[in-house]
Coordinates of C-alpha atoms and ligand atoms in Angstrom, one line a residue:
X5 CA 246.7 -49.4 -40.0
X6 CA 249.0 -46.7 -38.7
X7 CA 248.2 -44.0 -41.4
X8 CA 244.7 -44.7 -40.9
X9 CA 245.0 -43.8 -37.3
X10 CA 247.0 -40.7 -38.0
X11 CA 244.5 -39.3 -40.6
X12 CA 241.8 -39.8 -38.0
X13 CA 243.8 -38.6 -34.9
X14 CA 242.6 -35.4 -33.5
X15 CA 246.0 -33.6 -33.2
X16 CA 246.6 -34.6 -36.8
X17 CA 243.5 -33.1 -38.1
X18 CA 244.3 -30.0 -35.8
X19 CA 247.6 -29.5 -38.2
X20 CA 249.9 -30.6 -35.3
X21 CA 252.4 -32.8 -37.5
X22 CA 255.8 -32.2 -36.5
X23 CA 257.7 -35.5 -35.6
X24 CA 257.5 -34.7 -31.9
X25 CA 254.1 -35.4 -32.3
X26 CA 254.6 -39.0 -33.7
X27 CA 257.1 -39.5 -30.9
X28 CA 254.8 -38.6 -27.9
X29 CA 251.8 -40.5 -29.3
X30 CA 252.6 -43.7 -28.6
X31 CA 248.6 -45.0 -28.9
X32 CA 249.4 -44.5 -32.8
X33 CA 251.4 -47.6 -32.5
X34 CA 249.1 -49.7 -30.7
X35 CA 247.3 -51.9 -32.6
X36 CA 245.2 -53.9 -29.7
X37 CA 243.7 -56.5 -32.2
X38 CA 246.8 -57.3 -34.3
X39 CA 249.5 -57.0 -31.3
X40 CA 251.2 -60.4 -31.7
X41 CA 252.9 -62.7 -29.2
X42 CA 256.2 -60.9 -29.5
X43 CA 255.0 -57.5 -29.0
X44 CA 253.0 -58.6 -25.9
X45 CA 256.3 -60.3 -24.5
X46 CA 258.4 -57.2 -25.1
X47 CA 255.5 -54.9 -23.7
X48 CA 255.4 -57.1 -20.5
X49 CA 259.1 -57.0 -20.3
X50 CA 259.2 -52.9 -20.9
X51 CA 256.6 -52.5 -18.5
X52 CA 258.3 -54.4 -15.7
X53 CA 261.8 -52.7 -16.3
X54 CA 260.3 -49.0 -16.2
X55 CA 257.5 -49.8 -13.5
X56 CA 258.8 -53.1 -11.5
X57 CA 256.6 -55.3 -9.7
X58 CA 253.8 -54.4 -7.5
X59 CA 254.8 -54.7 -4.0
X60 CA 258.3 -55.2 -4.1
X61 CA 261.3 -52.7 -5.1
X62 CA 262.0 -52.2 -8.7
X63 CA 264.9 -54.5 -10.4
X64 CA 266.9 -57.5 -9.0
X65 CA 267.1 -57.9 -5.2
X66 CA 270.8 -57.1 -4.3
X67 CA 273.1 -59.6 -3.3
X68 CA 271.0 -62.6 -4.3
X69 CA 272.6 -64.4 -7.6
X70 CA 270.1 -66.3 -9.7
X71 CA 271.4 -69.6 -10.7
X72 CA 269.6 -72.0 -13.2
X73 CA 267.9 -74.8 -11.1
X74 CA 269.2 -78.3 -11.4
X75 CA 266.7 -80.8 -12.2
X76 CA 267.7 -84.6 -11.6
X77 CA 267.4 -86.6 -14.7
X78 CA 264.4 -88.5 -15.7
X79 CA 264.8 -89.3 -19.4
X80 CA 263.8 -92.7 -20.2
X81 CA 262.8 -93.5 -17.1
X82 CA 259.6 -95.0 -16.0
X83 CA 256.9 -93.8 -13.5
X84 CA 256.0 -96.5 -10.9
X85 CA 252.4 -96.5 -10.0
X86 CA 251.5 -95.1 -6.7
X87 CA 248.6 -93.6 -4.5
X88 CA 246.7 -92.0 -7.6
X89 CA 246.1 -95.8 -8.8
X90 CA 245.1 -96.9 -5.4
X91 CA 242.2 -94.1 -5.8
X92 CA 241.4 -94.7 -9.1
X93 CA 240.9 -98.3 -8.7
X94 CA 239.6 -98.5 -5.2
X95 CA 237.9 -95.4 -4.4
X96 CA 238.2 -93.2 -1.5
X97 CA 237.1 -96.0 1.1
X98 CA 239.8 -98.3 -0.7
X99 CA 242.4 -95.7 -0.2
X100 CA 241.4 -95.2 3.2
X101 CA 241.6 -98.7 3.9
X102 CA 244.8 -99.1 2.2
X103 CA 246.2 -95.9 4.4
X104 CA 245.4 -97.6 7.8
X105 CA 247.0 -100.9 6.6
X106 CA 250.3 -99.0 5.8
X107 CA 253.1 -99.5 8.7
X108 CA 255.1 -96.7 7.2
X109 CA 254.4 -93.3 7.9
X110 CA 252.7 -91.6 4.6
X111 CA 254.1 -88.0 3.8
X112 CA 252.5 -85.3 2.1
X113 CA 254.9 -82.8 0.5
X114 CA 253.4 -79.2 0.9
X115 CA 256.3 -77.5 -0.9
X116 CA 253.9 -76.7 -3.7
X117 CA 251.1 -74.9 -1.7
X118 CA 251.5 -74.4 2.0
X119 CA 255.1 -74.0 2.3
X120 CA 255.6 -71.3 -0.3
X121 CA 252.2 -69.7 0.9
X122 CA 253.7 -69.6 4.4
X123 CA 257.3 -68.5 3.5
X124 CA 256.8 -66.1 0.9
X125 CA 253.3 -64.9 0.2
X126 CA 252.3 -67.6 -1.9
X127 CA 254.2 -66.6 -5.0
X128 CA 256.0 -69.8 -6.4
X129 CA 254.9 -69.8 -10.1
X130 CA 253.8 -73.0 -11.8
X131 CA 256.8 -72.8 -13.9
X132 CA 258.9 -73.4 -11.1
X133 CA 256.8 -76.3 -10.1
X134 CA 256.4 -78.1 -13.5
X135 CA 260.2 -78.1 -14.0
X136 CA 260.7 -80.6 -11.2
X137 CA 257.6 -82.3 -11.1
X138 CA 258.4 -85.3 -13.4
X139 CA 261.5 -85.9 -11.1
X140 CA 259.3 -85.9 -8.0
X141 CA 257.1 -88.5 -9.7
X142 CA 259.8 -90.6 -11.1
X143 CA 262.1 -90.6 -8.0
X144 CA 259.6 -90.4 -5.2
X145 CA 256.7 -92.9 -6.2
X146 CA 256.1 -93.6 -2.5
X147 CA 254.9 -90.2 -1.7
X148 CA 251.3 -90.2 -0.5
X149 CA 250.3 -87.1 -2.0
X150 CA 251.6 -83.6 -3.1
X151 CA 249.3 -80.6 -1.4
X152 CA 249.9 -78.2 -4.5
X153 CA 246.3 -76.5 -4.7
X154 CA 243.8 -74.4 -2.7
X155 CA 244.3 -72.2 0.4
X156 CA 245.5 -68.7 -1.1
X157 CA 247.3 -70.2 -4.2
X158 CA 244.0 -69.9 -6.3
X159 CA 243.4 -66.4 -5.7
X160 CA 247.3 -65.0 -5.8
X161 CA 247.8 -67.3 -9.1
X162 CA 245.6 -65.1 -11.0
X163 CA 245.9 -61.8 -8.9
X164 CA 249.7 -61.4 -8.6
X165 CA 251.3 -64.2 -11.0
X166 CA 248.6 -63.9 -13.5
X167 CA 248.4 -67.4 -14.5
X168 CA 245.6 -69.7 -14.3
X169 CA 245.8 -72.2 -11.3
X170 CA 243.5 -74.5 -13.5
X171 CA 246.6 -74.9 -16.0
X172 CA 249.1 -75.5 -12.8
X173 CA 247.0 -78.3 -12.1
X174 CA 246.8 -79.6 -15.7
X175 CA 250.5 -79.1 -16.0
X176 CA 251.3 -80.9 -12.9
X177 CA 248.8 -83.7 -13.7
X178 CA 250.8 -84.4 -16.9
X179 CA 254.1 -84.7 -15.0
X180 CA 252.9 -86.3 -12.0
X181 CA 250.3 -89.1 -13.1
X182 CA 251.1 -91.5 -10.0
X183 CA 250.7 -89.5 -6.8
X184 CA 247.5 -88.0 -5.3
X185 CA 247.0 -84.3 -5.5
X186 CA 245.7 -82.6 -2.3
X187 CA 244.0 -79.1 -1.7
X188 CA 242.9 -77.0 1.2
X189 CA 239.2 -76.1 0.6
X190 CA 238.0 -73.6 3.0
X191 CA 234.5 -75.2 3.5
X192 CA 231.8 -72.8 2.3
X193 CA 234.3 -70.0 1.5
X194 CA 236.0 -72.7 -1.0
X195 CA 239.4 -71.0 -1.9
X196 CA 237.9 -67.3 -1.1
X197 CA 237.5 -65.4 2.0
X198 CA 233.7 -65.1 1.9
X199 CA 230.8 -67.3 1.8
X200 CA 229.4 -68.6 -1.6
X201 CA 226.2 -69.8 -2.6
X202 CA 226.0 -73.7 -2.3
X203 CA 225.9 -74.3 -6.0
X204 CA 229.0 -72.7 -6.1
X205 CA 230.8 -74.7 -3.8
X206 CA 229.6 -77.8 -5.4
X207 CA 230.3 -76.9 -8.9
X208 CA 233.8 -75.8 -7.9
X209 CA 234.3 -79.0 -6.4
X210 CA 232.8 -81.2 -9.5
X211 CA 234.7 -79.1 -11.9
X212 CA 238.3 -79.3 -9.8
X213 CA 237.5 -83.2 -9.3
X214 CA 237.0 -83.6 -13.1
X215 CA 240.5 -81.5 -13.8
X216 CA 242.6 -84.1 -11.5
X217 CA 241.9 -82.9 -8.1
X218 CA 242.1 -86.1 -5.8
X219 CA 241.8 -85.1 -2.0
X220 CA 239.9 -82.1 -0.5
X221 CA 241.0 -81.2 3.1
X222 CA 237.9 -79.3 4.0
X223 CA 237.7 -77.2 7.2
X224 CA 235.5 -74.6 8.7
X225 CA 237.3 -71.5 10.1
X226 CA 235.3 -71.9 13.4
X227 CA 235.3 -75.8 13.6
X228 CA 231.1 -75.2 12.5
X229 CA 230.0 -78.5 11.5
X230 CA 227.3 -77.2 9.2
X231 CA 229.9 -75.0 7.3
X232 CA 231.6 -78.2 6.2
X233 CA 228.6 -80.3 5.3
X234 CA 228.0 -79.1 1.6
X235 CA 231.7 -79.8 0.6
X236 CA 231.9 -83.2 2.2
X237 CA 228.8 -84.2 0.7
X238 CA 230.0 -83.2 -2.8
X239 CA 233.4 -84.4 -2.8
X240 CA 231.6 -88.0 -1.6
X241 CA 229.3 -87.6 -4.6
X242 CA 232.3 -87.1 -7.2
X243 CA 234.2 -90.1 -6.0
X244 CA 237.1 -88.2 -4.3
X245 CA 238.5 -88.2 -0.9
X246 CA 236.9 -86.1 1.7
X247 CA 239.4 -85.0 4.4
X248 CA 237.4 -83.1 7.0
X249 CA 239.5 -81.2 9.5
X250 CA 239.4 -80.5 13.2
X251 CA 241.1 -77.2 13.4
X252 CA 243.1 -77.4 16.7
X253 CA 243.5 -74.6 18.8
X254 CA 244.3 -73.7 22.5
X255 CA 246.0 -76.3 24.5
X256 CA 244.6 -79.8 25.7
X257 CA 247.0 -80.1 28.1
X258 CA 246.2 -76.7 29.8
X259 CA 243.5 -78.1 32.2
X260 CA 242.5 -74.2 33.0
X261 CA 241.7 -73.7 29.0
X262 CA 238.8 -76.2 29.2
X263 CA 236.9 -74.8 25.9
X264 CA 239.0 -76.6 23.4
X265 CA 239.7 -79.7 25.5
X266 CA 240.3 -83.5 24.0
X267 CA 236.6 -84.6 24.5
X268 CA 235.9 -81.5 22.4
X269 CA 238.1 -82.9 19.4
X270 CA 237.1 -86.5 19.8
X271 CA 233.4 -85.4 19.6
X272 CA 234.1 -83.4 16.6
X273 CA 236.0 -85.9 14.6
X274 CA 233.4 -88.7 15.6
X275 CA 230.9 -86.3 13.8
X276 CA 232.8 -85.7 10.7
X277 CA 233.3 -89.4 10.5
X278 CA 229.5 -89.7 10.8
X279 CA 229.0 -86.7 8.2
X280 CA 231.0 -89.1 5.6
X281 CA 234.6 -87.9 5.8
X282 CA 237.1 -90.6 4.5
X283 CA 240.1 -89.1 6.1
X284 CA 240.2 -87.3 9.2
X285 CA 242.7 -84.0 9.2
X286 CA 244.3 -82.5 12.2
X287 CA 244.9 -78.9 11.1
X288 CA 247.3 -77.2 13.2
X289 CA 247.2 -74.2 11.3
X290 CA 249.0 -72.2 14.0
X291 CA 251.5 -75.0 15.2
X292 CA 250.0 -74.8 18.6
X293 CA 250.0 -78.8 19.2
X294 CA 252.7 -79.2 21.6
X295 CA 254.5 -82.8 21.2
X296 CA 253.2 -84.3 24.2
X297 CA 249.7 -83.1 23.6
X298 CA 250.1 -84.6 20.2
X299 CA 250.6 -88.2 21.8
X300 CA 247.4 -87.6 23.8
X301 CA 245.3 -86.4 20.9
X302 CA 246.4 -88.8 18.2
X303 CA 245.7 -91.7 20.7
X304 CA 242.3 -90.8 21.7
X305 CA 241.4 -89.8 18.0
X306 CA 242.8 -93.4 17.0
X307 CA 240.6 -95.1 19.8
X308 CA 237.6 -93.0 18.7
X309 CA 237.2 -93.2 15.0
X310 CA 237.9 -95.9 12.3
X311 CA 239.2 -93.5 9.4
X312 CA 242.7 -92.8 9.1
X313 CA 244.2 -89.7 10.5
X314 CA 246.3 -87.1 8.5
X315 CA 248.5 -84.4 10.6
X316 CA 249.2 -80.9 9.5
X317 CA 251.3 -78.4 11.6
X318 CA 253.5 -75.1 11.1
X319 CA 256.8 -75.1 12.8
X320 CA 256.5 -71.4 13.8
X321 CA 257.5 -72.5 17.4
X322 CA 260.4 -74.8 16.3
X323 CA 258.8 -77.7 18.1
X324 CA 256.9 -79.2 15.1
X325 CA 259.3 -81.6 14.4
X326 CA 259.2 -83.0 17.7
X327 CA 255.3 -83.1 17.5
X328 CA 255.1 -84.9 14.2
X329 CA 257.6 -87.6 15.6
X330 CA 255.3 -88.0 18.6
X331 CA 252.2 -88.1 16.3
X332 CA 254.2 -90.8 14.3
X333 CA 254.7 -92.7 17.5
X334 CA 251.3 -92.3 18.5
X335 CA 250.0 -94.1 15.2
X336 CA 249.1 -91.1 13.2
X337 CA 248.7 -92.4 9.2
X338 CA 250.2 -89.6 7.2
X339 CA 251.9 -86.2 8.0
X340 CA 252.3 -82.9 6.2
X341 CA 255.9 -82.0 5.6
X342 CA 257.9 -79.7 3.2
X343 CA 261.0 -80.2 1.0
X344 CA 263.9 -79.0 3.7
X345 CA 264.9 -75.9 1.7
X346 CA 261.3 -74.9 2.0
X347 CA 260.7 -75.9 5.5
X348 CA 260.8 -74.8 9.0
X349 CA 259.8 -71.1 10.3
X350 CA 256.2 -70.5 9.5
X351 CA 256.1 -73.6 7.1
X352 CA 255.9 -77.4 7.8
X353 CA 258.9 -79.3 9.2
X354 CA 261.3 -80.7 6.9
X355 CA 260.6 -83.9 5.2
X356 CA 264.1 -84.5 4.8
X357 CA 265.2 -84.4 8.3
X358 CA 262.1 -86.8 9.1
X359 CA 263.4 -89.4 6.5
X360 CA 266.5 -89.6 8.5
X361 CA 264.9 -89.4 11.9
X362 CA 262.8 -92.8 10.8
X363 CA 265.5 -94.3 8.7
X364 CA 265.5 -98.3 9.6
X365 CA 262.4 -97.9 11.9
X366 CA 259.0 -99.6 11.1
X367 CA 257.7 -96.1 10.3
X368 CA 260.3 -95.3 7.8
X369 CA 258.5 -93.5 5.0
X370 CA 260.2 -95.6 2.2
X371 CA 261.2 -92.6 0.2
X372 CA 265.0 -92.4 -1.6
X373 CA 266.7 -89.9 0.7
X374 CA 269.2 -88.9 -1.9
X375 CA 266.6 -88.2 -4.4
X376 CA 264.7 -86.1 -1.9
X377 CA 268.1 -84.2 -1.3
X378 CA 268.2 -83.2 -5.0
X379 CA 264.5 -82.3 -5.1
X380 CA 265.2 -79.8 -2.2
X381 CA 268.3 -78.7 -3.7
X382 CA 266.3 -77.8 -6.7
X383 CA 263.9 -75.6 -4.5
X384 CA 266.9 -74.0 -2.8
X385 CA 267.8 -72.4 -6.2
X386 CA 264.2 -71.3 -6.9
X387 CA 263.8 -69.9 -3.4
X388 CA 266.0 -67.2 -4.1
X389 CA 263.9 -65.9 -7.2
X390 CA 261.2 -65.0 -4.6
X391 CA 263.9 -63.1 -2.4
X392 CA 261.8 -60.0 -1.9
X393 CA 258.8 -62.0 -0.7
X394 CA 260.2 -63.5 2.0
X395 CA 258.8 -62.4 5.5
X396 CA 262.2 -61.8 7.0
X397 CA 261.9 -64.2 10.1
X398 CA 265.3 -65.4 10.9
X399 CA 264.0 -68.1 13.7
X400 CA 261.4 -70.0 15.0
X401 CA 259.6 -68.1 17.9
X402 CA 257.8 -70.2 20.7
X403 CA 256.0 -66.9 21.5
X404 CA 253.2 -68.4 18.8
X405 CA 251.7 -70.2 21.8
X406 CA 250.7 -67.0 23.3
X407 CA 249.3 -65.1 20.2
X408 CA 248.1 -68.3 18.3
X409 CA 248.5 -66.6 15.0
X410 CA 248.5 -69.1 12.1
X411 CA 251.7 -69.4 10.2
X412 CA 250.6 -67.9 6.8
X413 CA 248.8 -64.9 8.7
X414 CA 251.9 -64.4 10.6
X415 CA 254.6 -63.9 7.9
X416 CA 251.8 -61.7 6.0
X417 CA 250.9 -59.6 9.1
X418 CA 254.5 -58.0 9.7
X419 CA 254.3 -56.6 6.3
X420 CA 250.7 -55.5 6.6
X421 CA 251.8 -53.6 9.6
X422 CA 254.8 -51.8 8.2
X423 CA 252.3 -50.6 5.1
X424 CA 250.1 -49.5 7.9
X425 CA 253.1 -47.1 9.4
X426 CA 253.1 -49.7 12.5
X427 CA 256.0 -51.8 11.7
X428 CA 257.7 -50.6 15.1
X429 CA 254.6 -51.8 17.0
X430 CA 254.5 -55.4 15.7
X431 CA 254.9 -56.8 19.3
X432 CA 251.8 -54.7 20.3
X433 CA 250.0 -56.0 17.4
X434 CA 250.6 -59.5 18.5
X435 CA 249.6 -59.0 22.0
X436 CA 246.6 -57.1 20.7
X437 CA 245.6 -60.4 18.5
X438 CA 245.6 -62.5 21.6
X439 CA 243.4 -60.0 23.4
X440 CA 241.1 -59.6 20.5
X441 CA 240.7 -63.4 20.7
X442 CA 239.8 -63.3 24.4
X443 CA 237.1 -60.5 23.5
X444 CA 235.8 -62.7 20.8
X445 CA 235.3 -65.4 23.4
X446 CA 238.4 -67.6 22.3
X447 CA 237.6 -68.4 18.8
X448 CA 239.2 -71.0 15.8
X449 CA 241.6 -68.8 14.2
X450 CA 242.2 -69.6 10.6
X451 CA 241.2 -68.2 7.3
X452 CA 238.9 -66.0 7.4
X453 CA 238.2 -65.9 11.2
X454 CA 241.9 -65.3 11.7
X455 CA 241.7 -62.3 9.3
X456 CA 239.0 -61.0 11.7
X457 CA 241.0 -61.2 14.5
X458 CA 243.9 -59.8 13.0
X459 CA 242.1 -56.8 11.4
X460 CA 240.1 -56.0 14.7
X461 CA 243.8 -56.0 16.2
X462 CA 245.0 -53.6 13.9
X463 CA 241.7 -51.5 14.2
X464 CA 242.0 -51.2 17.9
X465 CA 246.0 -50.1 17.6
X466 CA 245.3 -47.6 15.1
X467 CA 242.2 -45.9 16.9
X468 CA 244.3 -46.4 20.4
X469 CA 241.5 -48.5 21.7
X470 CA 242.8 -50.3 24.9
X471 CA 240.0 -52.4 26.1
X472 CA 237.0 -54.4 25.1
X473 CA 234.8 -51.7 27.4
X474 CA 236.5 -48.8 25.0
X475 CA 235.8 -51.0 22.1
X476 CA 232.1 -51.2 22.8
X477 CA 231.5 -47.7 23.8
X478 CA 233.7 -46.1 21.1
X479 CA 232.8 -48.5 18.1
X480 CA 229.4 -47.4 18.5
X481 CA 230.4 -44.4 16.6
X482 CA 232.7 -46.0 14.1
X483 CA 232.7 -48.3 10.8
X484 CA 234.6 -51.5 11.7
X485 CA 236.3 -53.6 9.2
X486 CA 234.5 -55.4 6.6
X487 CA 235.8 -58.6 7.9
X488 CA 234.4 -58.1 11.4
X489 CA 231.0 -56.7 10.3
X490 CA 230.9 -60.2 8.1
X491 CA 231.7 -62.0 11.2
X492 CA 229.4 -60.7 13.9
X493 CA 226.7 -61.1 10.8
X494 CA 227.2 -64.8 11.1
X495 CA 228.5 -65.1 7.4
X496 CA 231.5 -66.9 8.4
X497 CA 229.4 -69.3 10.6
X498 CA 228.6 -69.5 14.2
X499 CA 231.5 -69.9 16.6
X500 CA 231.1 -72.3 19.7
X501 CA 229.5 -70.4 22.5
X502 CA 228.2 -67.5 20.1
X503 CA 229.3 -64.0 19.7
X504 CA 229.6 -61.3 22.6
X505 CA 226.3 -59.6 22.3
X506 CA 227.1 -56.4 23.1
X507 CA 230.2 -56.0 20.7
X508 CA 227.8 -57.7 18.1
X509 CA 225.4 -54.9 18.5
X510 CA 227.9 -52.2 18.0
X511 CA 229.5 -53.7 15.1
X512 CA 226.2 -54.5 13.1
X513 CA 224.4 -51.0 13.8
X514 CA 220.9 -52.5 13.7
X515 CA 221.7 -55.1 11.0
X516 CA 220.4 -58.5 11.7
X517 CA 222.8 -61.5 12.2
X518 CA 221.9 -64.7 10.6
X519 CA 222.3 -68.2 12.4
X520 CA 221.5 -70.6 9.5
X521 CA 224.1 -71.7 6.7
X522 CA 224.8 -68.3 4.8
X523 CA 225.4 -70.5 1.7
X524 CA 221.2 -71.5 1.8
X525 CA 220.2 -67.8 1.9
X526 CA 222.6 -66.7 -1.1
X527 CA 221.1 -66.8 -4.4
X528 CA 222.4 -69.6 -6.6
X529 CA 224.8 -68.2 -9.2
X530 CA 223.5 -68.8 -12.8
X531 CA 227.1 -70.3 -14.0
X532 CA 226.1 -70.9 -17.8
X533 CA 224.7 -67.2 -17.9
X534 CA 228.3 -66.2 -16.5
X535 CA 230.0 -68.0 -19.1
X536 CA 228.1 -66.4 -21.8
X537 CA 228.8 -62.9 -20.3
X538 CA 232.2 -63.4 -20.0
X539 CA 232.7 -64.8 -23.6
X540 CA 230.9 -61.6 -24.9
X541 CA 232.8 -59.3 -22.8
X542 CA 236.0 -60.4 -23.3
X543 CA 235.6 -61.8 -26.6
X544 CA 236.7 -65.5 -26.5
X545 CA 234.9 -68.8 -25.8
X546 CA 234.8 -68.8 -22.3
X547 CA 234.8 -72.3 -20.6
X548 CA 232.9 -73.7 -17.4
X549 CA 236.4 -73.0 -15.5
X550 CA 236.8 -69.6 -16.2
X551 CA 232.8 -69.2 -15.1
X552 CA 233.3 -70.9 -11.7
X553 CA 236.6 -68.8 -11.3
X554 CA 234.5 -65.5 -12.0
X555 CA 232.0 -66.6 -9.8
X556 CA 234.7 -67.0 -6.9
X557 CA 236.5 -63.7 -7.6
X558 CA 235.1 -61.5 -10.4
X559 CA 237.4 -58.4 -10.2
X560 CA 240.4 -60.3 -10.1
X561 CA 239.4 -62.2 -13.1
X562 CA 238.7 -59.3 -15.0
X563 CA 242.0 -58.1 -14.4
X564 CA 243.6 -61.3 -15.2
X565 CA 241.5 -61.4 -18.6
X566 CA 242.6 -58.1 -19.4
X567 CA 246.3 -58.8 -18.7
X568 CA 246.3 -61.7 -21.1
X569 CA 244.7 -59.5 -23.5
X570 CA 247.6 -57.1 -23.3
X571 CA 250.7 -59.0 -22.5
X572 CA 249.6 -62.8 -23.4
X573 CA 250.5 -65.8 -21.5
X574 CA 253.1 -64.6 -19.1
X575 CA 253.6 -67.9 -17.3
X576 CA 256.1 -68.8 -19.8
X577 CA 258.6 -66.5 -18.5
X578 CA 261.6 -67.8 -16.4
X579 CA 260.7 -66.3 -12.6
X580 CA 263.5 -63.8 -12.6
X581 CA 262.5 -62.2 -15.8
X582 CA 258.9 -62.2 -14.8
X583 CA 259.4 -60.4 -11.7
X584 CA 262.5 -58.1 -12.4
X585 CA 262.4 -58.1 -16.1
X586 CA 266.0 -57.7 -17.7
X587 CA 269.3 -55.7 -17.2
X588 CA 270.5 -53.5 -20.1
X589 CA 272.3 -55.9 -22.5
X590 CA 271.0 -59.0 -21.1
X591 CA 269.5 -61.4 -23.3
X592 CA 267.1 -64.3 -23.1
X593 CA 265.4 -67.0 -24.8
X594 CA 261.5 -67.2 -24.3
X595 CA 259.8 -70.3 -25.7
X596 CA 256.1 -68.3 -26.5
X597 CA 254.9 -71.8 -27.6
X598 CA 256.5 -75.2 -28.3
X599 CA 258.9 -75.0 -30.8
X600 CA 258.5 -71.0 -31.0
X601 CA 261.2 -69.5 -29.3
X602 CA 262.0 -65.6 -28.9
X603 CA 265.4 -63.9 -28.3
X604 CA 265.0 -61.0 -26.4
X605 CA 267.8 -58.5 -25.5
X606 CA 267.3 -55.4 -23.5
X607 CA 269.1 -52.5 -25.3
X608 CA 268.1 -48.9 -23.5
X609 CA 265.6 -47.5 -21.5
X610 CA 265.0 -43.9 -22.5
X611 CA 263.9 -40.6 -20.9
X612 CA 260.2 -40.1 -20.5
X613 CA 258.5 -37.8 -23.1
X614 CA 255.9 -35.0 -21.7
X615 CA 253.2 -37.4 -21.5
X616 CA 255.5 -39.6 -19.1
X617 CA 256.1 -42.6 -21.9
X618 CA 259.5 -43.8 -21.8
X619 CA 260.8 -45.5 -25.1
X620 CA 262.3 -49.1 -24.3
X621 CA 264.3 -50.6 -26.9
X622 CA 264.8 -54.1 -27.4
X623 CA 266.4 -56.6 -30.2
X624 CA 263.9 -59.0 -31.0
X625 CA 265.4 -62.0 -32.9
X626 CA 268.1 -59.7 -34.0
X627 CA 265.6 -56.8 -35.1
X628 CA 265.5 -53.6 -33.3
X629 CA 262.1 -52.9 -31.6
X630 CA 261.1 -50.1 -29.5
X631 CA 257.8 -50.2 -27.1
X632 CA 256.7 -46.9 -25.2
X633 CA 255.7 -47.4 -21.6
X634 CA 254.2 -45.2 -19.4
X635 CA 256.3 -44.5 -16.4
X636 CA 254.0 -44.6 -13.1
X637 CA 256.2 -42.9 -11.0
Ligands
3PY716 C1 244.5 -71.3 4.5 O1 243.3 -71.3 4.6 O2 245.0 -70.7 3.1 C2 245.3 -71.7 5.3 O3 246.5 -72.4 5.0 C3 244.9 -72.1 6.5 O4 245.7 -72.3 7.5
ZN717 ZN1 248.8 -75.0 7.2

């Protein structure tokens, strides 16, 4: 093959056949169709050691030692039945009834979704979840559910981790057969940032239910009931649990802020119950529900509806543990918490702390404290692998009650501001965020509506726009961020109280806004046709999973398929190798498939040739191998 390539190569035909020619023509060594797993593996590592991982400095983070994680023993231990069996045997209504009968506080562990989404940009890899999953299953069978999917995890898995979120679900399900899995579904936005046609949302629910999802926490980013209808209905149809949410904003204790008062939430909760919700979620995405407000809200909701109530909050202010305790006291059925080492700051409050707080009381969750500690210890080690993705926050900040930025967005906004050269203006950005919220008429802020507010705040700061009047006046001649255009067009749904008409006019520049559900207007996607197109284009037998994922994120999926073709399944690498590659002389074992292990040692990184390719030398199972990697610097 090599010789065939040489004799057909234009430079060979021109007579340039000295040895330098071979050396600086790495393409001669690239036999795409023949490249095996081992070659793909060293190409991946070669690329990481030369170019690093996008978005973080190259090489291992200074001052952090990566220790191997300690996994509690499970060999020979049986898995007790848990909530998964209750749902499978009694259905969603049966599960809801069971929830209400429990005296103990039911706990959802968010470590594998919202915690890492809020603490380190959603980067936790499947490998770091599956290694501890059996221990969770065996040692904490009283857990109500694991939130381990949805929100940003779907996109980030494909886009940055180059692994399939579906594979994550399958592997976790194999290890945790006894506990419910739970995901966050952004209503008509599913696991994306934009509205999808109804058939995409329905099909996504149908396939994910088939693949192992149990509870769908459904919300609309403007609390617009119409935006949640299709998802609630479809989850009911497939026999899974529809946990429909009220997104909490404002402050029910502040009588001056009457837009989102207690009555507003109670009315919405009753509507959701009527629409077929099995469980009500209180989604406090920014951690704005104050402890005594939780008492009022939970009591009022308990009086008003019959379905169980599940409380989700973020600890940005550092008040959240008290709020959880108040919600528990007021009779909330279930709460979201994260393992201690993955808790607090913009994440959820500590599960381990709550176990101690409720120990010996009638609301004791019944989870073994010592075992929960071991699981937290595991994640403490794992968390170091992700150090460069941490937001840098060192303490809680009660200022969140002023700016109302959701946990996940807060930890992202700072790096976003830095990347725009506005790092030193973070305080202004937070203030502007609150001002933009006022300009928009005080809206619910959660993905994707929160992005509109964040993007507009950055837009105003970058263009030195101070007031709403200036925004309307100067905006007439400016292009607005895509998110803002989509919002004012009605593509994210309808905010309570409508859109500010003057601003809507300058943003849309003559385009019509809609007032119906966008999903109704969007053409259905031909998923079977899409599946065939993907199979032909990427040369493999695509499944309905590939098709639905592609329908949600076409470009991301294209890059993902190309990456798999080029480098194989990179989910098999340990996280330090995946993000930082190897040091010179470092040797690792990589099990590329069951029973097939590669021993890889990095020997040297050479100087780039004139084309910018560096030879990277390895020893692969004891045999010298070199790959040529384009240095992108
Ligand atoms: C998401 O939509 O990803 C969220 O976590 C919102 O709180
Ligand atoms: Zn959250």
